[in-house]
Amino acid sequence: MRQSKLFGRTLREAPAEAQTPGHRLMLRAAIAKPLAAGLYTWLPLGFRVQKKVEQIIREEQNRIGAQEMEMPVLTPAETWKQTGRWDALEPITFRTKDHNGREFMVSYTHEEFVHLHAMQELQSYKQMPQIVYHFQSKGRDEARPRAGLLRVREFVMKDAYSFDVDQAGLEKSYAAEHGAYARTFERMGLDAISVESDTGAMGGDVAHEFQVLTEVGEDRIAVCPNCDYRANMEKATRSADRDGAQAAAAVAAPSEIQTPGATSIEALEASLRQPPEAFLKTLLLRDARGTVVAVVLPGDREVNEAKLRKILGTSEVKFANDVDFAAAGGVRGFIGPVGLKVRTLVDTSVDGRAYIAGANRKDLHLRDVVNDRDFKGERVDAHDVRAGDLCPKCGKGRLEIKRGVEVGNIFAFGTYYSEKMNATFLAEDGTRKPFVGGSYGIGVGRAVQTIIETHYDDKGILWPPQVAPYQVHVLALPVNDEAVRAKAEALVDDLEVRGIEVLYDDRDESAGVKFADADLLGIPLRVTVSKRNLKENAAELKLRSSSDSEMVPLDKATERIGEVVASWPR
Amino acid sequence: MRQSKLFGRTLREAPAEAQTPGHRLMLRAAIAKPLAAGLYTWLPLGFRVQKKVEQIIREEQNRIGAQEMEMPVLTPAETWKQTGRWDALEPITFRTKDHNGREFMVSYTHEEFVHLHAMQELQSYKQMPQIVYHFQSKGRDEARPRAGLLRVREFVMKDAYSFDVDQAGLEKSYAAEHGAYARTFERMGLDAISVESDTGAMGGDVAHEFQVLTEVGEDRIAVCPNCDYRANMEKATRSADRDGAQAAAAVAAPSEIQTPGATSIEALEASLRQPPEAFLKTLLLRDARGTVVAVVLPGDREVNEAKLRKILGTSEVKFANDVDFAAAGGVRGFIGPVGLKVRTLVDTSVDGRAYIAGANRKDLHLRDVVNDRDFKGERVDAHDVRAGDLCPKCGKGRLEIKRGVEVGNIFAFGTYYSEKMNATFLAEDGTRKPFVGGSYGIGVGRAVQTIIETHYDDKGILWPPQVAPYQVHVLALPVNDEAVRAKAEALVDDLEVRGIEVLYDDRDESAGVKFADADLLGIPLRVTVSKRNLKENAAELKLRSSSDSEMVPLDKATERIGEVVASWPR
């Protein structure tokens, strides 16, 4: 490919709106460009990267026996309504109507539709296990598209779906996909870790995310440095610290303390000179249906909204209003669990010690409030873990909280969809049983940008060879020197005959511009054919990832380049 | 691939709604299945065909130097509004809004958006010529989806866009795409002819369709058997027949005839005993803006609505209402061009003879009405050509009217978009000039079904080898015979090692079922490993396209199959 004809122009400076290093480099190197907020076009260089990423995903899916197919982008409302997701997904999806008023969703995912097909194509247990997958555009009406391809409004996802006859079969399929994902990310140069996660809108019980740890990620992940425990914040738990768990046996009955104007934990800390963990925080909340609930945590803990939504089985949690406070007998700023007339959830981080809690009277708190003695509630895990918490798995390591980008996720949803859709097969015992399923997603664009976010230096991108847009970047310096051009073009032809992918910088630009662009584009091997090198009848080979270079005789250059390329992982 | 695990079940009978042979076979062979009217899923077998068709298209685009990219499905309204197509395309497109009320179209085509990118990426004349393309899903709100993949509501189109500095450059790019299209269709086994066509919603002057002539097509094409003239009905013209062009020199002035109740050409033919070409037909019509126009044709000719829309520069033509008739001085059923007070278009098929025409008075016609003497109007070509008309190119052949499926179309629109969008580049003379462009489309799914429509017999599909889902179909008969299964599987392994694509029928089914399914699926080479053949230590090779079969010693089978496969076009 002649760079002079490349559709895609490098930029010295990234547009001001670029938010992360990868976002800046993606725009500067003309990998992808936006048409509107969150709607991106792959320009030819980026298209090649995306196709290589797609091909790695495809090969690893095929390796575990998955079959490729393709379902449409527009999906009829009726089917979404069968599972209740037409309404549940409304806030995050794009919808359209035909001219007869029939409704469609720009597909968000395809669980419902693959079940429709499975009902037709899979009649008998003999046809299982089955995994099918496709690459298809998804729409997500993200309120805040972010950081280029990291959070967009349209993207191509590889989504795979497994169908098994029972839970044991699902576990095998799930494990096969888990393995395929690990190989997939490794092959594309991503150091992704598997993290326990919540099932969210997908239903079911077991789910994992594949997270690449990087500061630009917006997810937070708890990681144990002592064992292999990894969980996202919606799922992470901790072991209770023994030293914090004081017994309450000898504690006196609650007594009042005057706390005029102290309506927050911070104010209480200051006025009573106690650490935050000495207090109880009581939150009065209402779910999407308007049901009110109180959540009780130690003063030093934050509620995890996703955990709470899952506990309550709701899509939304808001603060309670004045009417709710009155009904519960709580007083805003001085609310506490003692005597509260409402469903009460007591977080597991509340231990046996004597706390200071709101008295449900203005300007008044109670000291010596003990859980299960002075108040009672359902025990739930609704708090955020934090750095330093004890690992729930090994009980020894102290959790670290990292930032990550979710590059893939897998869900074992079981019969969540098949039961709602009455999607059944003929089982070995002659009865009809619901399919037991899982779904497995990878966002292609996010993977590409995450590769950039984790492979760059101050000069530009450093593509892992297996996903680089081209393998070799040949620079002719200067291109208007007959001899240089002739040698450079002969080399390019030789390399292409060998099946090596070459970008040939034939532009009439200075050495400075060409070297800077080569560093920016980040093609793994740079080969310079210059007037100076030709005096020695040589070409200069330089890996983008190294500062060393190598002079190779021109008549050996093709062979040597072939060796370098052959040494790379595929 | 083991057929027992194939996601996609053959059907003995096609669903009743299947409309064409290709539609029936596509459903029976599990190539594609609908999720809703006009929304199709490629099942794994069809997916493989579609990918091969896509790859042929890709290779021929790359061969002419086109660069692959990918623009999104959702496209912002603002850009469509710049060219006026947001409103113009409303009747045929799907739209959506985000939760902030911003509007998007499920893309219908991408001329506007590729111009946006060209403005950013192509700064100078030095970067041209350029052709870029992508494969992307398009939405079309077809009121009547038809015949499977022939007319759908969502489909993947390869759309390419050329950018040149001037008209001469465009003509070269257009010719390059025309050549690429001819090779593309030939390679995929389609006998497509290039046909002059109207530019329609694309703008510009020059356009061609690639049509595959088949009875299932819904387009009509005029074809000259004497020369290479081919045009679709919106574009087709004819030479005037000399024998019909009587001079009007000696014709008397118009005189009245009583024609009570004769309000149609048919009624006039019966009552006056004259052939239809003796009459003038006058149509009073209104365009999308409500402007009224009269169109005058001979009684034996039909108006071509697409031609008329183009002449009037309108998106819609309707019959005039009573108020329009009154204003024009016409009388419904007795309207004629003499004395009519409205813009009048006289079709070129009206010649110098003396016609019988409506008198604009009830129950009255005029005889001896002569064009350009008794009435005047703008001369336009607004009629349908018909079988037997004289070829406009050679003037000798008599046109034939064929049915066809449009599998591709190309448009030379010039500066139609760049002027509206102010999309310019720096020209060699230092000024800024608008891009001169063309666009080039192929619908992948329609191509696949058209291949089936033109490659089948009463037993099933006959895939051209280059697009067949698999190259070889190995049948084990019966599969539960140890020796048969072992030999069949060894053969499959050997073939796959050689890179030959094999579908292996390992199902526990009768010979009758397996042979019938093999004929239905239409894989080019069938190889039968059976108990009977094993007695001779042989396998039976049979081409789907031939009734002959060949017995080959088992130890030579891989080699022989390799030879057959290698002899096929790629």
PDB file of C-alpha atoms in Angstrom, chain A residues 232-343:
ATOM      1  CA  ASN A 232     -15.622  -6.240  39.921  1.00  0.00           C
ATOM      2  CA  MET A 233     -17.083  -3.915  42.501  1.00  0.00           C
ATOM      3  CA  GLU A 234     -20.622  -5.100  41.908  1.00  0.00           C
ATOM      4  CA  LYS A 235     -19.620  -8.590  42.865  1.00  0.00           C
ATOM      5  CA  ALA A 236     -16.602  -8.185  45.188  1.00  0.00           C
ATOM      6  CA  THR A 237     -16.897  -9.255  48.805  1.00  0.00           C
ATOM      7  CA  ARG A 238     -14.446  -9.390  51.681  1.00  0.00           C
ATOM      8  CA  SER A 239     -13.703 -11.350  54.812  1.00  0.00           C
ATOM      9  CA  ALA A 240     -14.537  -9.619  58.046  1.00  0.00           C
ATOM     10  CA  ASP A 241     -11.496  -8.437  59.943  1.00  0.00           C
ATOM     11  CA  ARG A 242     -11.397 -10.307  63.228  1.00  0.00           C
ATOM     12  CA  ASP A 243      -9.921  -7.380  65.124  1.00  0.00           C
ATOM     13  CA  GLY A 244     -12.915  -5.201  64.277  1.00  0.00           C
ATOM     14  CA  ALA A 245     -15.470  -7.688  65.503  1.00  0.00           C
ATOM     15  CA  GLN A 246     -15.879  -6.699  69.136  1.00  0.00           C
ATOM     16  CA  ALA A 247     -18.408  -8.539  71.170  1.00  0.00           C
ATOM     17  CA  ALA A 248     -21.298  -6.522  72.536  1.00  0.00           C
ATOM     18  CA  ALA A 249     -21.919  -8.589  75.656  1.00  0.00           C
ATOM     19  CA  ALA A 250     -20.984  -5.976  78.240  1.00  0.00           C
ATOM     20  CA  VAL A 251     -22.461  -2.975  76.501  1.00  0.00           C
ATOM     21  CA  ALA A 252     -24.975  -0.774  78.278  1.00  0.00           C
ATOM     22  CA  ALA A 253     -28.403   0.012  76.827  1.00  0.00           C
ATOM     23  CA  PRO A 254     -28.544   2.880  74.274  1.00  0.00           C
ATOM     24  CA  SER A 255     -28.428   6.384  75.702  1.00  0.00           C
ATOM     25  CA  GLU A 256     -29.051   9.746  74.077  1.00  0.00           C
ATOM     26  CA  ILE A 257     -26.387  12.248  73.005  1.00  0.00           C
ATOM     27  CA  GLN A 258     -27.153  15.796  71.973  1.00  0.00           C
ATOM     28  CA  THR A 259     -25.847  16.364  68.457  1.00  0.00           C
ATOM     29  CA  PRO A 260     -27.285  19.706  67.374  1.00  0.00           C
ATOM     30  CA  GLY A 261     -26.895  20.236  63.625  1.00  0.00           C
ATOM     31  CA  ALA A 262     -24.712  17.158  63.121  1.00  0.00           C
ATOM     32  CA  THR A 263     -26.501  15.621  60.147  1.00  0.00           C
ATOM     33  CA  SER A 264     -23.568  13.853  58.532  1.00  0.00           C
ATOM     34  CA  ILE A 265     -20.914  11.324  59.522  1.00  0.00           C
ATOM     35  CA  GLU A 266     -18.274  14.047  58.968  1.00  0.00           C
ATOM     36  CA  ALA A 267     -20.033  16.434  61.329  1.00  0.00           C
ATOM     37  CA  LEU A 268     -20.387  13.706  63.937  1.00  0.00           C
ATOM     38  CA  GLU A 269     -16.709  12.800  63.670  1.00  0.00           C
ATOM     39  CA  ALA A 270     -15.784  16.411  64.285  1.00  0.00           C
ATOM     40  CA  SER A 271     -18.165  17.057  67.159  1.00  0.00           C
ATOM     41  CA  LEU A 272     -17.860  13.701  68.973  1.00  0.00           C
ATOM     42  CA  ARG A 273     -14.175  13.085  68.104  1.00  0.00           C
ATOM     43  CA  GLN A 274     -14.779   9.515  67.041  1.00  0.00           C
ATOM     44  CA  PRO A 275     -13.583   7.726  63.886  1.00  0.00           C
ATOM     45  CA  PRO A 276     -16.212   7.123  61.148  1.00  0.00           C
ATOM     46  CA  GLU A 277     -16.434   3.402  61.875  1.00  0.00           C
ATOM     47  CA  ALA A 278     -17.851   4.256  65.329  1.00  0.00           C
ATOM     48  CA  PHE A 279     -21.113   5.376  63.699  1.00  0.00           C
ATOM     49  CA  LEU A 280     -23.979   3.708  61.871  1.00  0.00           C
ATOM     50  CA  LYS A 281     -25.119   5.242  58.610  1.00  0.00           C
ATOM     51  CA  THR A 282     -28.772   4.600  57.786  1.00  0.00           C
ATOM     52  CA  LEU A 283     -29.986   5.292  54.255  1.00  0.00           C
ATOM     53  CA  LEU A 284     -33.694   5.478  53.429  1.00  0.00           C
ATOM     54  CA  LEU A 285     -34.182   4.535  49.764  1.00  0.00           C
ATOM     55  CA  ARG A 286     -36.966   3.725  47.311  1.00  0.00           C
ATOM     56  CA  ASP A 287     -36.821   1.347  44.370  1.00  0.00           C
ATOM     57  CA  ALA A 288     -38.315   1.660  40.869  1.00  0.00           C
ATOM     58  CA  ARG A 289     -41.705   0.478  42.145  1.00  0.00           C
ATOM     59  CA  GLY A 290     -41.660   3.035  44.994  1.00  0.00           C
ATOM     60  CA  THR A 291     -41.047   0.491  47.765  1.00  0.00           C
ATOM     61  CA  VAL A 292     -39.051   1.995  50.621  1.00  0.00           C
ATOM     62  CA  VAL A 293     -36.191   0.290  52.423  1.00  0.00           C
ATOM     63  CA  ALA A 294     -33.584   1.286  55.010  1.00  0.00           C
ATOM     64  CA  VAL A 295     -29.967   0.212  54.602  1.00  0.00           C
ATOM     65  CA  VAL A 296     -27.665   0.265  57.608  1.00  0.00           C
ATOM     66  CA  LEU A 297     -23.860   0.404  57.237  1.00  0.00           C
ATOM     67  CA  PRO A 298     -20.903   1.488  59.362  1.00  0.00           C
ATOM     68  CA  GLY A 299     -20.032   5.157  58.928  1.00  0.00           C
ATOM     69  CA  ASP A 300     -16.886   4.348  56.973  1.00  0.00           C
ATOM     70  CA  ARG A 301     -18.581   2.207  54.322  1.00  0.00           C
ATOM     71  CA  GLU A 302     -20.290   3.151  51.071  1.00  0.00           C
ATOM     72  CA  VAL A 303     -23.291   1.384  49.642  1.00  0.00           C
ATOM     73  CA  ASN A 304     -22.746  -0.323  46.254  1.00  0.00           C
ATOM     74  CA  GLU A 305     -25.764   0.609  44.231  1.00  0.00           C
ATOM     75  CA  ALA A 306     -25.470  -2.318  41.796  1.00  0.00           C
ATOM     76  CA  LYS A 307     -25.395  -4.812  44.676  1.00  0.00           C
ATOM     77  CA  LEU A 308     -28.397  -3.123  46.224  1.00  0.00           C
ATOM     78  CA  ARG A 309     -30.352  -3.101  42.943  1.00  0.00           C
ATOM     79  CA  LYS A 310     -29.749  -6.796  42.616  1.00  0.00           C
ATOM     80  CA  ILE A 311     -30.823  -7.464  46.244  1.00  0.00           C
ATOM     81  CA  LEU A 312     -34.003  -5.484  45.674  1.00  0.00           C
ATOM     82  CA  GLY A 313     -34.609  -6.868  42.169  1.00  0.00           C
ATOM     83  CA  THR A 314     -35.020  -3.389  40.780  1.00  0.00           C
ATOM     84  CA  SER A 315     -33.593  -1.333  37.916  1.00  0.00           C
ATOM     85  CA  GLU A 316     -33.269   1.878  39.937  1.00  0.00           C
ATOM     86  CA  VAL A 317     -32.647   3.070  43.489  1.00  0.00           C
ATOM     87  CA  LYS A 318     -33.384   6.667  44.594  1.00  0.00           C
ATOM     88  CA  PHE A 319     -33.324   8.536  47.892  1.00  0.00           C
ATOM     89  CA  ALA A 320     -36.595   8.452  49.789  1.00  0.00           C
ATOM     90  CA  ASN A 321     -38.817  11.554  49.942  1.00  0.00           C
ATOM     91  CA  ASP A 322     -40.332  13.374  52.940  1.00  0.00           C
ATOM     92  CA  VAL A 323     -43.469  11.259  52.881  1.00  0.00           C
ATOM     93  CA  ASP A 324     -41.336   8.122  53.047  1.00  0.00           C
ATOM     94  CA  PHE A 325     -39.418   9.535  56.028  1.00  0.00           C
ATOM     95  CA  ALA A 326     -42.632  10.357  57.852  1.00  0.00           C
ATOM     96  CA  ALA A 327     -44.094   6.896  57.181  1.00  0.00           C
ATOM     97  CA  ALA A 328     -40.942   5.169  58.423  1.00  0.00           C
ATOM     98  CA  GLY A 329     -40.674   7.341  61.503  1.00  0.00           C
ATOM     99  CA  GLY A 330     -37.263   8.620  60.483  1.00  0.00           C
ATOM    100  CA  VAL A 331     -35.910  12.172  60.759  1.00  0.00           C
ATOM    101  CA  ARG A 332     -33.681  13.395  57.959  1.00  0.00           C
ATOM    102  CA  GLY A 333     -30.098  13.835  59.239  1.00  0.00           C
ATOM    103  CA  PHE A 334     -30.866  11.972  62.452  1.00  0.00           C
ATOM    104  CA  ILE A 335     -32.185   8.701  61.089  1.00  0.00           C
ATOM    105  CA  GLY A 336     -31.120   5.489  62.773  1.00  0.00           C
ATOM    106  CA  PRO A 337     -32.222   1.846  62.798  1.00  0.00           C
ATOM    107  CA  VAL A 338     -33.653   1.810  66.309  1.00  0.00           C
ATOM    108  CA  GLY A 339     -37.443   1.933  66.158  1.00  0.00           C
ATOM    109  CA  LEU A 340     -37.588   2.508  62.405  1.00  0.00           C
ATOM    110  CA  LYS A 341     -40.874   1.233  60.906  1.00  0.00           C
ATOM    111  CA  VAL A 342     -39.697   0.008  57.504  1.00  0.00           C
ATOM    112  CA  ARG A 343     -38.003  -3.008  55.921  1.00  0.00           C
TER     113      ARG A 343
END
